[in-house]
Coordinates of C-alpha atoms and ligand atoms in Angstrom, one line a residue:
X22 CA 0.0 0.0 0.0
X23 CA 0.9 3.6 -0.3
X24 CA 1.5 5.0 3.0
X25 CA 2.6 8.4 5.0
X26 CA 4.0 8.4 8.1
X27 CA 3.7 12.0 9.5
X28 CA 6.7 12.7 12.0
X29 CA 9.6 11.3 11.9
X30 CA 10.6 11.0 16.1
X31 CA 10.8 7.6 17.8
X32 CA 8.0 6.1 17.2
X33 CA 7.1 7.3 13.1
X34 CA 11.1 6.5 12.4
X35 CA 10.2 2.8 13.9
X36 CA 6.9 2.6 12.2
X37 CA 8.1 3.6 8.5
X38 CA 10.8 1.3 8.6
X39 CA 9.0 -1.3 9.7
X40 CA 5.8 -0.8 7.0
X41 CA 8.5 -0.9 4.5
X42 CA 9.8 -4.0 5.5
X43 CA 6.5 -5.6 5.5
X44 CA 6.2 -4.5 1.4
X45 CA 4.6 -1.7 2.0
X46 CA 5.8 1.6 -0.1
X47 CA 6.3 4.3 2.8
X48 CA 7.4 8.4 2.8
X49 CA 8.6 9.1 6.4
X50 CA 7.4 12.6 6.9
X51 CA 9.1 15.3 8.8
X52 CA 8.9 19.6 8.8
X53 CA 12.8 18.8 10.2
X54 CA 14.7 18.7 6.9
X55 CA 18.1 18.3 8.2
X56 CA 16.5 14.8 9.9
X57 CA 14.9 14.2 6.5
X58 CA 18.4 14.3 5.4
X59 CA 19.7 12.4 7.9
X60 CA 17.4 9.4 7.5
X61 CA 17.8 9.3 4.2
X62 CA 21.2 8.4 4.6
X63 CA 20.1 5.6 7.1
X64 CA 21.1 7.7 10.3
X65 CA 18.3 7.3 12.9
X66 CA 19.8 10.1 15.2
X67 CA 18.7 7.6 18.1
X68 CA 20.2 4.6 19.6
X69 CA 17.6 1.9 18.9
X70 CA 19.0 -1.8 18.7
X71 CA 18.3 -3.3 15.3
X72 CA 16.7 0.2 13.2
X73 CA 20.1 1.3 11.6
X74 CA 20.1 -2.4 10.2
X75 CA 16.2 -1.9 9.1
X76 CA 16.4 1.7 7.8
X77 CA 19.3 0.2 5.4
X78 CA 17.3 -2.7 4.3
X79 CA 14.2 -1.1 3.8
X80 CA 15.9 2.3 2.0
X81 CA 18.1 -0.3 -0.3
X82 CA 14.5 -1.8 -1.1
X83 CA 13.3 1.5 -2.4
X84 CA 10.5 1.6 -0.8
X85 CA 11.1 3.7 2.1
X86 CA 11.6 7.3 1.3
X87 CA 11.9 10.6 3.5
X88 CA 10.4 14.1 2.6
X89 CA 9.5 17.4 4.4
X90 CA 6.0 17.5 2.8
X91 CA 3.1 14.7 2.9
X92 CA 2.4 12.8 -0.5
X93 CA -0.6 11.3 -1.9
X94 CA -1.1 8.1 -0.2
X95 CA -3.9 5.6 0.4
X96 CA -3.5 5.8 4.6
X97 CA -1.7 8.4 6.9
X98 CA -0.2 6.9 10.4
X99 CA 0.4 9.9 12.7
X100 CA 2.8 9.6 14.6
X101 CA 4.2 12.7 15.6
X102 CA 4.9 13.9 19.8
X103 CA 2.3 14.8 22.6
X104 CA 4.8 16.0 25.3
X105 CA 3.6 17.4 28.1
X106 CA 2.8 20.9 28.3
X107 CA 5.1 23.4 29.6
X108 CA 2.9 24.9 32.3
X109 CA 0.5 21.8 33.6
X110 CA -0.1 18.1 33.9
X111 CA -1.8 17.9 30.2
X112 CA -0.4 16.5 27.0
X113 CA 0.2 18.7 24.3
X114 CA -1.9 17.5 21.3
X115 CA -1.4 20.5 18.6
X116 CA 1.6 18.2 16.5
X117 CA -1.3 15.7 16.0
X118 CA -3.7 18.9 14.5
X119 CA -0.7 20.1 13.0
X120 CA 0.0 16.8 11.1
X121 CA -3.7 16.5 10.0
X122 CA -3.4 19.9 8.7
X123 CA -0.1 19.5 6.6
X124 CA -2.2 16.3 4.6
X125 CA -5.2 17.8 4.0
X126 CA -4.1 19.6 0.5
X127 CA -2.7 16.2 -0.7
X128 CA -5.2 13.5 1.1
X129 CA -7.9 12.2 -1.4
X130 CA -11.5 11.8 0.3
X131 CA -11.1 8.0 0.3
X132 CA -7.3 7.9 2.3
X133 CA -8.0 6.7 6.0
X134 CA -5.7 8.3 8.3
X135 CA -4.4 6.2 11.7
X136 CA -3.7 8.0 14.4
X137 CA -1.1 6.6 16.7
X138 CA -0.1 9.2 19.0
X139 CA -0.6 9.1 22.5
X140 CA -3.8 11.8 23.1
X141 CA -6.0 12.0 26.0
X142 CA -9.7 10.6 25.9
X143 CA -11.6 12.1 23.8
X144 CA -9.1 13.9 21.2
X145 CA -10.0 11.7 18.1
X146 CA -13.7 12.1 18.3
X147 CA -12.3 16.0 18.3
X148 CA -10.7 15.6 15.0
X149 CA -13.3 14.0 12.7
X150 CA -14.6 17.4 11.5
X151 CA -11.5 18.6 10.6
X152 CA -11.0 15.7 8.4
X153 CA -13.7 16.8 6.0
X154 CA -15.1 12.6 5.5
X155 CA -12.0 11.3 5.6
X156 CA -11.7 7.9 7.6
X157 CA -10.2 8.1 11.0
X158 CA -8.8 5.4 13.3
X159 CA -7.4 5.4 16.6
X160 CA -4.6 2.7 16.5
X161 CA -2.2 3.1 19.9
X162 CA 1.1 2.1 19.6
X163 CA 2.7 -0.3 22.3
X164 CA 6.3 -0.6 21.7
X165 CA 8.8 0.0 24.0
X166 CA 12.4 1.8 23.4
X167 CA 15.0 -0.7 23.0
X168 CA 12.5 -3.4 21.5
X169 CA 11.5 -1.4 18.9
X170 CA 11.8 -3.1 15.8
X171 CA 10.3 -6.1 17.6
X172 CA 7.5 -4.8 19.4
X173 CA 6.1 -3.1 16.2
X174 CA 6.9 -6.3 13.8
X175 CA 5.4 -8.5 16.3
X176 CA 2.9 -7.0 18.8
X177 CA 1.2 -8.6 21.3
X178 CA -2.2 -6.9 19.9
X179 CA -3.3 -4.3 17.3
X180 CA -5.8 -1.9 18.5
X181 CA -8.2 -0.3 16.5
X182 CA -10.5 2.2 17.5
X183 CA -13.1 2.8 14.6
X184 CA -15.6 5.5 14.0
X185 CA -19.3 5.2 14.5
X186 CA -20.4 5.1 11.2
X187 CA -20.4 1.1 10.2
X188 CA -19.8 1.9 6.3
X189 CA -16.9 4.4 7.5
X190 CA -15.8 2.1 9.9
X191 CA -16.0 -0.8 7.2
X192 CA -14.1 1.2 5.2
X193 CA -10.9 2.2 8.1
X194 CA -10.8 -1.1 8.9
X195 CA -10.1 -3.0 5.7
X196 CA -7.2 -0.9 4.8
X197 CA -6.1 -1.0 8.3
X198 CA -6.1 -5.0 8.2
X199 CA -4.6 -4.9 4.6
X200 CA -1.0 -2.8 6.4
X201 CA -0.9 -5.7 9.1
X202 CA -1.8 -8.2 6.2
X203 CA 0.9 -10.4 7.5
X204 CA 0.5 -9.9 11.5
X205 CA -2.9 -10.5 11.1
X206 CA -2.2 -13.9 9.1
X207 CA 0.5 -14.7 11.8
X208 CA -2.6 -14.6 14.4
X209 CA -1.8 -11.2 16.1
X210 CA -4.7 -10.6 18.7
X211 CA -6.8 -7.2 16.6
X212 CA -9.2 -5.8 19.0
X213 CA -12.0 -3.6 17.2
X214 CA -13.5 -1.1 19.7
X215 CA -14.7 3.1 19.3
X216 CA -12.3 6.0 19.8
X217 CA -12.8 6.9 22.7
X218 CA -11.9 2.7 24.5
X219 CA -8.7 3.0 21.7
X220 CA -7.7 5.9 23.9
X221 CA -8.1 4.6 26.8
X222 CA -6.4 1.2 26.0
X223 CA -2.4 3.3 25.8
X224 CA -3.5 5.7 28.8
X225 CA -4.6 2.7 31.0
X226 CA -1.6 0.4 30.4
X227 CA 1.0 2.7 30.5
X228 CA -0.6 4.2 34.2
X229 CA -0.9 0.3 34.9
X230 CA 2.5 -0.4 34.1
X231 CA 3.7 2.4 36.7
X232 CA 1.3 1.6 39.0
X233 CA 3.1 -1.8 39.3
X234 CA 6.1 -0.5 39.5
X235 CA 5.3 2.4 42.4
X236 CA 3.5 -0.1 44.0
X237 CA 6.9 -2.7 44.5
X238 CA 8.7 0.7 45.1
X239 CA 6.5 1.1 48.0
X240 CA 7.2 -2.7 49.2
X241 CA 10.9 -2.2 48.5
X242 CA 10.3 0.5 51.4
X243 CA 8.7 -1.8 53.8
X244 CA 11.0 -4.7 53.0
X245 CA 13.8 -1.7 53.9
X246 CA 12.1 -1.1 57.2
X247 CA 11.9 -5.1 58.2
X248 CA 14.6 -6.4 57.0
X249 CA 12.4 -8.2 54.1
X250 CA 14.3 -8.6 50.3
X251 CA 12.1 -7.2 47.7
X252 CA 13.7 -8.9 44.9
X253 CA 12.9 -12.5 46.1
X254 CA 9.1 -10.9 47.2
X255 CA 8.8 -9.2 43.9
X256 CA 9.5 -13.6 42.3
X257 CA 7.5 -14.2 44.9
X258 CA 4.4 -12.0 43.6
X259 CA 5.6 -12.8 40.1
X260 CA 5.0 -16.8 40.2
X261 CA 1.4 -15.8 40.6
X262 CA -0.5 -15.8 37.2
X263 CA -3.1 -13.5 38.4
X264 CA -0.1 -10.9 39.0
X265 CA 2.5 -11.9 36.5
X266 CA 6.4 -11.4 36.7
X267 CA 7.3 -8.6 34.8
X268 CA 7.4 -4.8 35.9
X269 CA 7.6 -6.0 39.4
X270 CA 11.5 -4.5 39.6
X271 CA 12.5 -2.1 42.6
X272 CA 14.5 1.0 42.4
X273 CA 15.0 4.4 41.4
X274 CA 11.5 4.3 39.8
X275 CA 10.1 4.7 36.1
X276 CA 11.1 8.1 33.8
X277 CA 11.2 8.5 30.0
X278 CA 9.3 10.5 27.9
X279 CA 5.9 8.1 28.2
X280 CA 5.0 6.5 31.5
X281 CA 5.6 10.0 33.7
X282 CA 4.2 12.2 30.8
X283 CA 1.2 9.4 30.8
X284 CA 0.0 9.5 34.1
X285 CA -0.2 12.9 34.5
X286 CA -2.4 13.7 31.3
X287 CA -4.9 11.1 32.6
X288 CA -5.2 12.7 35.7
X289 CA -5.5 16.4 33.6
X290 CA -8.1 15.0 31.8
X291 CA -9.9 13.1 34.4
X292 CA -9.7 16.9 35.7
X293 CA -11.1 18.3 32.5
X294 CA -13.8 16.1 32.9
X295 CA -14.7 16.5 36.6
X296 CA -13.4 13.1 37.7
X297 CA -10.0 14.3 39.2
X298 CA -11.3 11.7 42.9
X299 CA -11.1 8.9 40.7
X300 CA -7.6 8.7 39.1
X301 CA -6.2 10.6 42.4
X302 CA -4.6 7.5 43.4
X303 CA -2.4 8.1 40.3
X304 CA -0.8 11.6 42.0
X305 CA 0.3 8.8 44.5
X306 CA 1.9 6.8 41.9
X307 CA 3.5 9.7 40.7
X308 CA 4.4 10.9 44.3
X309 CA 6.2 7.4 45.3
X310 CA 7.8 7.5 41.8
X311 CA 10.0 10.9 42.8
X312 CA 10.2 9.6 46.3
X313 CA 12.1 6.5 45.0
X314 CA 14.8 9.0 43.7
X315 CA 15.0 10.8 46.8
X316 CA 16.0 8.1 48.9
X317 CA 19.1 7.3 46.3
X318 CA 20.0 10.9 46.8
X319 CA 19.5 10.6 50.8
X320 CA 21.7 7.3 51.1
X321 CA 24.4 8.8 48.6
X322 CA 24.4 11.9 51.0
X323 CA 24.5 9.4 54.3
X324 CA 27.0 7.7 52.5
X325 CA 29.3 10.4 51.5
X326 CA 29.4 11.6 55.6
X327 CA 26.7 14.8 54.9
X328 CA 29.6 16.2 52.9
X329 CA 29.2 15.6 49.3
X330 CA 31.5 18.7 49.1
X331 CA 34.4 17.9 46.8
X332 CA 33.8 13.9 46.7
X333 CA 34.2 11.7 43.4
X334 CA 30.8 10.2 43.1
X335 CA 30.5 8.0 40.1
X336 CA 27.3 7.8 38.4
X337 CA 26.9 3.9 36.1
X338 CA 23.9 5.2 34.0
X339 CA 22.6 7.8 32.1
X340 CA 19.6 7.2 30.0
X341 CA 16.6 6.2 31.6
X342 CA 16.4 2.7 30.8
X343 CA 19.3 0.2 29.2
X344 CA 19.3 0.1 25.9
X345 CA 18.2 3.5 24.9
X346 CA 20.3 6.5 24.7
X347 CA 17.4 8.5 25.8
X348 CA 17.7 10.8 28.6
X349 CA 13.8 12.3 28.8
X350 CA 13.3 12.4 32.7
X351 CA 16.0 10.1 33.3
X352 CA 16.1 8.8 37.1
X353 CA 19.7 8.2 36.7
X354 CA 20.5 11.9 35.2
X355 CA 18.2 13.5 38.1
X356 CA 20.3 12.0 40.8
X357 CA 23.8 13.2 39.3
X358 CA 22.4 15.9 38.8
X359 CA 21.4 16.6 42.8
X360 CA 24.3 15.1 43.9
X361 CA 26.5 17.6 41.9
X362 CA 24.1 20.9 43.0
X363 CA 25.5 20.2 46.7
X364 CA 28.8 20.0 45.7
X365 CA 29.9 16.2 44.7
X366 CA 32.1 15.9 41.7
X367 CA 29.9 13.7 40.1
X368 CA 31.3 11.5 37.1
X369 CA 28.8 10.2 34.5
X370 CA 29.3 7.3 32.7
X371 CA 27.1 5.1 30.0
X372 CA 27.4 3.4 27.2
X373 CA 25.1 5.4 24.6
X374 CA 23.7 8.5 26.0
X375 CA 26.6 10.5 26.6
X376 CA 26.5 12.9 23.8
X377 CA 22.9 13.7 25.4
X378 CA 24.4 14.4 28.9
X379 CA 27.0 16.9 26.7
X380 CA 24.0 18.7 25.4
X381 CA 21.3 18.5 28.6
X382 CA 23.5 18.6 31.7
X383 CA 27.0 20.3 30.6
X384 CA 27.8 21.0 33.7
X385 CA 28.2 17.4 34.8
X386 CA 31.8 15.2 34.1
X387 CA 31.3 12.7 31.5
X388 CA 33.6 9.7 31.0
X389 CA 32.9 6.9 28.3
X390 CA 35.8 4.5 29.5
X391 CA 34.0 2.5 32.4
X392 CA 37.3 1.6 34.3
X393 CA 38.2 5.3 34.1
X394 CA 34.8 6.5 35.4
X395 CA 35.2 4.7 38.6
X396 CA 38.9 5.5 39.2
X397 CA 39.2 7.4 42.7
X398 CA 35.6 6.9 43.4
X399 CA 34.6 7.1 46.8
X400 CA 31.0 6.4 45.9
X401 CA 29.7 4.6 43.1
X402 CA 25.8 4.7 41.8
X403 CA 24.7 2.1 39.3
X404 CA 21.2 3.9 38.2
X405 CA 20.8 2.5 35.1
X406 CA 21.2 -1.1 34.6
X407 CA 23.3 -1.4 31.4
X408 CA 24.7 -5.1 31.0
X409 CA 27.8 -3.4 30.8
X410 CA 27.4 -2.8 34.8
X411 CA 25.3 -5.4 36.2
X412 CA 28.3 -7.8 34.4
X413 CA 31.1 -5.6 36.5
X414 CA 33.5 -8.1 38.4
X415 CA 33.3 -6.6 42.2
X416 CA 37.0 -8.1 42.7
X417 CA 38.3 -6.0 39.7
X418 CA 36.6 -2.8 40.5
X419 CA 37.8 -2.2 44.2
X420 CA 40.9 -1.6 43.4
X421 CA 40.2 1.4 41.2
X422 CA 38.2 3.3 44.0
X423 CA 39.0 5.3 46.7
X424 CA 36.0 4.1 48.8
X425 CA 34.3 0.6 48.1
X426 CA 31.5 1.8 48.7
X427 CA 28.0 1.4 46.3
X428 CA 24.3 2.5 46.0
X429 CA 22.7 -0.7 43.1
X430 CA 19.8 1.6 42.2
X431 CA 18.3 -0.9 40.3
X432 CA 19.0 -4.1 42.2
X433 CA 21.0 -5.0 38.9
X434 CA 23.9 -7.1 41.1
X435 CA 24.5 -10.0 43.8
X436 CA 25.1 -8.1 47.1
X437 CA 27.1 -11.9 48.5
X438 CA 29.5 -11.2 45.6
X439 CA 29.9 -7.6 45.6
X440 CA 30.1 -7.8 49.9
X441 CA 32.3 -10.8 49.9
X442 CA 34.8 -8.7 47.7
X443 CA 35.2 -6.3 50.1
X444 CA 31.8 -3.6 49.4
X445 CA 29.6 -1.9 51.1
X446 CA 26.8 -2.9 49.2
X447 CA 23.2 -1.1 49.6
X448 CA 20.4 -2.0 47.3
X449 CA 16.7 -0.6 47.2
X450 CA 14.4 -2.6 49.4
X451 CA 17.4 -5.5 49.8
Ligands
UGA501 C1 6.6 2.5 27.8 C2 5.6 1.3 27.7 O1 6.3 0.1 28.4 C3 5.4 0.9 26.3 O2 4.4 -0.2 26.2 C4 4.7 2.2 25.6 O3 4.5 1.9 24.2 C5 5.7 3.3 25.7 O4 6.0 3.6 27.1 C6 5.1 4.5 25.1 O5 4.1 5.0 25.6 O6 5.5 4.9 24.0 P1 9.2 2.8 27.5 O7 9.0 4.3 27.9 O8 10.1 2.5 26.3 O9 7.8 2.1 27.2 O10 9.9 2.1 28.8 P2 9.5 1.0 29.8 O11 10.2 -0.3 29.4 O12 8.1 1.0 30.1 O13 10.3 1.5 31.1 C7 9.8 2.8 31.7 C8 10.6 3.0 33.0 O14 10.2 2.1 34.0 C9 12.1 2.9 32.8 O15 12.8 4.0 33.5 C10 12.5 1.6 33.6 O16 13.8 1.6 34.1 C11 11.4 1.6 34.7 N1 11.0 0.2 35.2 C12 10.5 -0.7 34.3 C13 11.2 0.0 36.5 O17 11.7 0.8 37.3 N2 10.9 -1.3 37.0 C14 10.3 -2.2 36.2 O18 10.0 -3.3 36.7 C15 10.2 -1.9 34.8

């Protein structure tokens, strides 16, 4: 098919390459021309296991181009940002109008455009008008940064939220189910539901997926206070099929540019809609989520004597997840970043998102060589669990610091080995 992908970040850079794989003939779409330049030399810009290999493939194939202005094309994806605005909770949806507006002049009445942006409830209902009869579906995207590729060839479900008209509807539909042709055939789950459920589905998981992970933040606390080990509770919890293992890790909490932007434009637009009591357990969520980073900075604080003045603290971790070189409300960065405001030298180190610490943070010290990084160190912080840490040897590394001492953020090592090396070892919850 002839397809559009309007905005060219993360998630439409993914998505293109992707379509394109599957056969389909795709124009990435961008108003950034020097990133439509750049991918259409095969540079994502992004650290994304697996793309640079797909962008190549799929721009040798020919059928995945890159352009500043939309084409004619039988469906639209959107995929451009909905950060969260500058003075409130709320997402900022005016990309998503923006990218609507940029394809009207070449869209023919028949093209269905997909929107797959995350908007708050009620935002593609908002939108139909604007589109002058052209079909619109809500289709949320689930894929997480470092799977990618991955998650978007092979999703655990496709979402569609259709209109209420059934021939309209009809209409969305069959095109939609003729770009997943193949997912469909290789029995993906495709849920069929309106706009405003569609919605609801991204909002919902990603609040559900920090809920889980505030919630064993919150245990991690209580296992601190009894001398309980919230890693074995959290396999514990995870053995049950009615809970499920995954999300259930301790630590310095959840950041990134979804799940904290996420639960705070549901609770703006439960606001908006004069339900604010019901999602107010989410403020909670959202509350023990910036608590979790407070504690690492208390215990580095504790452990650096209450005078972080002058001390080499080193910092394993920068992006806010392993795998990603993406900073976007990065745990990791937040905490060298308090550290060094009272007065620790505070050395950064990680193995993709440095260039992103240059640019956000230039006041902190960066250092790409690992064994460098923790050389005088009289406290180290691993905040971000790269394998490239949780695989350090604890009888190599103590000769390099000043003080063997060690705040595991992410509960990313074995406190015997690291202790029977010679470490003080603290974890979260451990
Ligand atoms: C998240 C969702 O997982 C995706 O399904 C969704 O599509 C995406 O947001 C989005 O809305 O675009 P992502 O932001 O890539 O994906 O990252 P996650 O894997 O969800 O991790 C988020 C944060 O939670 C990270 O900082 C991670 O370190 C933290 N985390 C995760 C924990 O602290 N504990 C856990 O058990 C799991």
């Amino acid at each position: 098919m002839k397809i559009n992908v309007i905005g060219c970040g993360y998630l439409g850079t993914v998505h293109a390459a992707c379509l394109a794989t599957l056969g389909h003939e795709v124009v990435g779409v961008d108003t950034d021309a020097a990133r439509v330049q750049r991918l259409s030399r095969g540079e994502a810009g992004f650290f994304e296991p697996g793309l640079p290999e797909l962008l190549a493939q799929a721009l040798g194939s020919g059928r995945l181009s890159f352009a500043t202005e939309p084409t004619p094309a039988e469906v639209y994806f959107l995929t451009v940002g909905t950060p969260q605005v500058a003075d409130g909770l709320a997402a900022d949806v005016s990309f998503v109008h923006a990218a609507i507006d940029s394809i009207l002049p070449v869209a023919s009445l028949d093209a269905v455009v997909v929107g797959k942006s995350t908007v708050p409830v009620g935002t593609a209902a908002g939108l139909v008008d604007k589109l002058g009869g052209r079909a619109l579906v809500w289709s949320p995207e689930f894929l997480r940064e470092g799977f990618a590729v991955a998650d978007t060839l092979h999703p655990d479900r496709l979402v569609y939220g259709l209109p209420d008209d059934p021939a309209t509807a009809c209409r969305a539909q069959n095109a939609l189910d003729q770009v997943y042709e193949s997912m469909l055939a290789a029995d993906v789950p495709r849920l069929t539901m309106n706009y405003a459920t569609a919605e609801l589905v991204k909002m919902a998981a990603n609040s559900f997926l920090a809920t889980k992970i505030s919630f064993m933040n919150t245990m991690a606390e209580l296992c601190e206070c009894t001398g309980g080990d919230v890693t074995l509770l959290a396999e514990a919890l995870g053995l049950d099929a009615r809970i499920g293992p995954l999300f259930l890790r301790a630590g310095i909490g959840f950041g990134g540019g979804c799940l904290p932007k996420d639960i705070r434009a549901i609770i703006a637009r439960a606001t908006e809609l004069g339900v604010d009591d019901t999602v107010s357990f989410l403020h909670h969520v959202d509350a023990i989520n910036q608590h979790s980073r407070d504690r690492v900075v208390d215990r580095a604080l504790q452990l650096l004597g209450d005078e972080p003045e002058g001390k080499k603290v080193t910092v394993l971790g920068a992006s806010f997840k392993p795998n990603s070189d993406d900073i976007r409300d990065s745990p990791a960065l937040e905490v060298a970043d308090r550290l060094h405001d009272q007065g620790a030298e505070v050395t950064v180190t990680d193995p993709q998102a440095l260039f992103g610490v240059h640019r956000s943070f230039p006041h902190l010290h960066t250092e790409s060589d690992i064994t460098a990084a923790l050389t005088g160190a009289e406290l180290v912080l691993l905040l971000t669990e790269w394998q490239e840490f949780s695989h350090l040897d604890p009888q190599a590394t103590i000769d390099l610091v000043e003080r063997p001492q060690l705040i595991d953020g992410r509960n990313a090592l074995n406190p015997r080995a690291w202790r029977a090396a010679g470490w003080r070892y603290t974890g979260m919850g451990r």
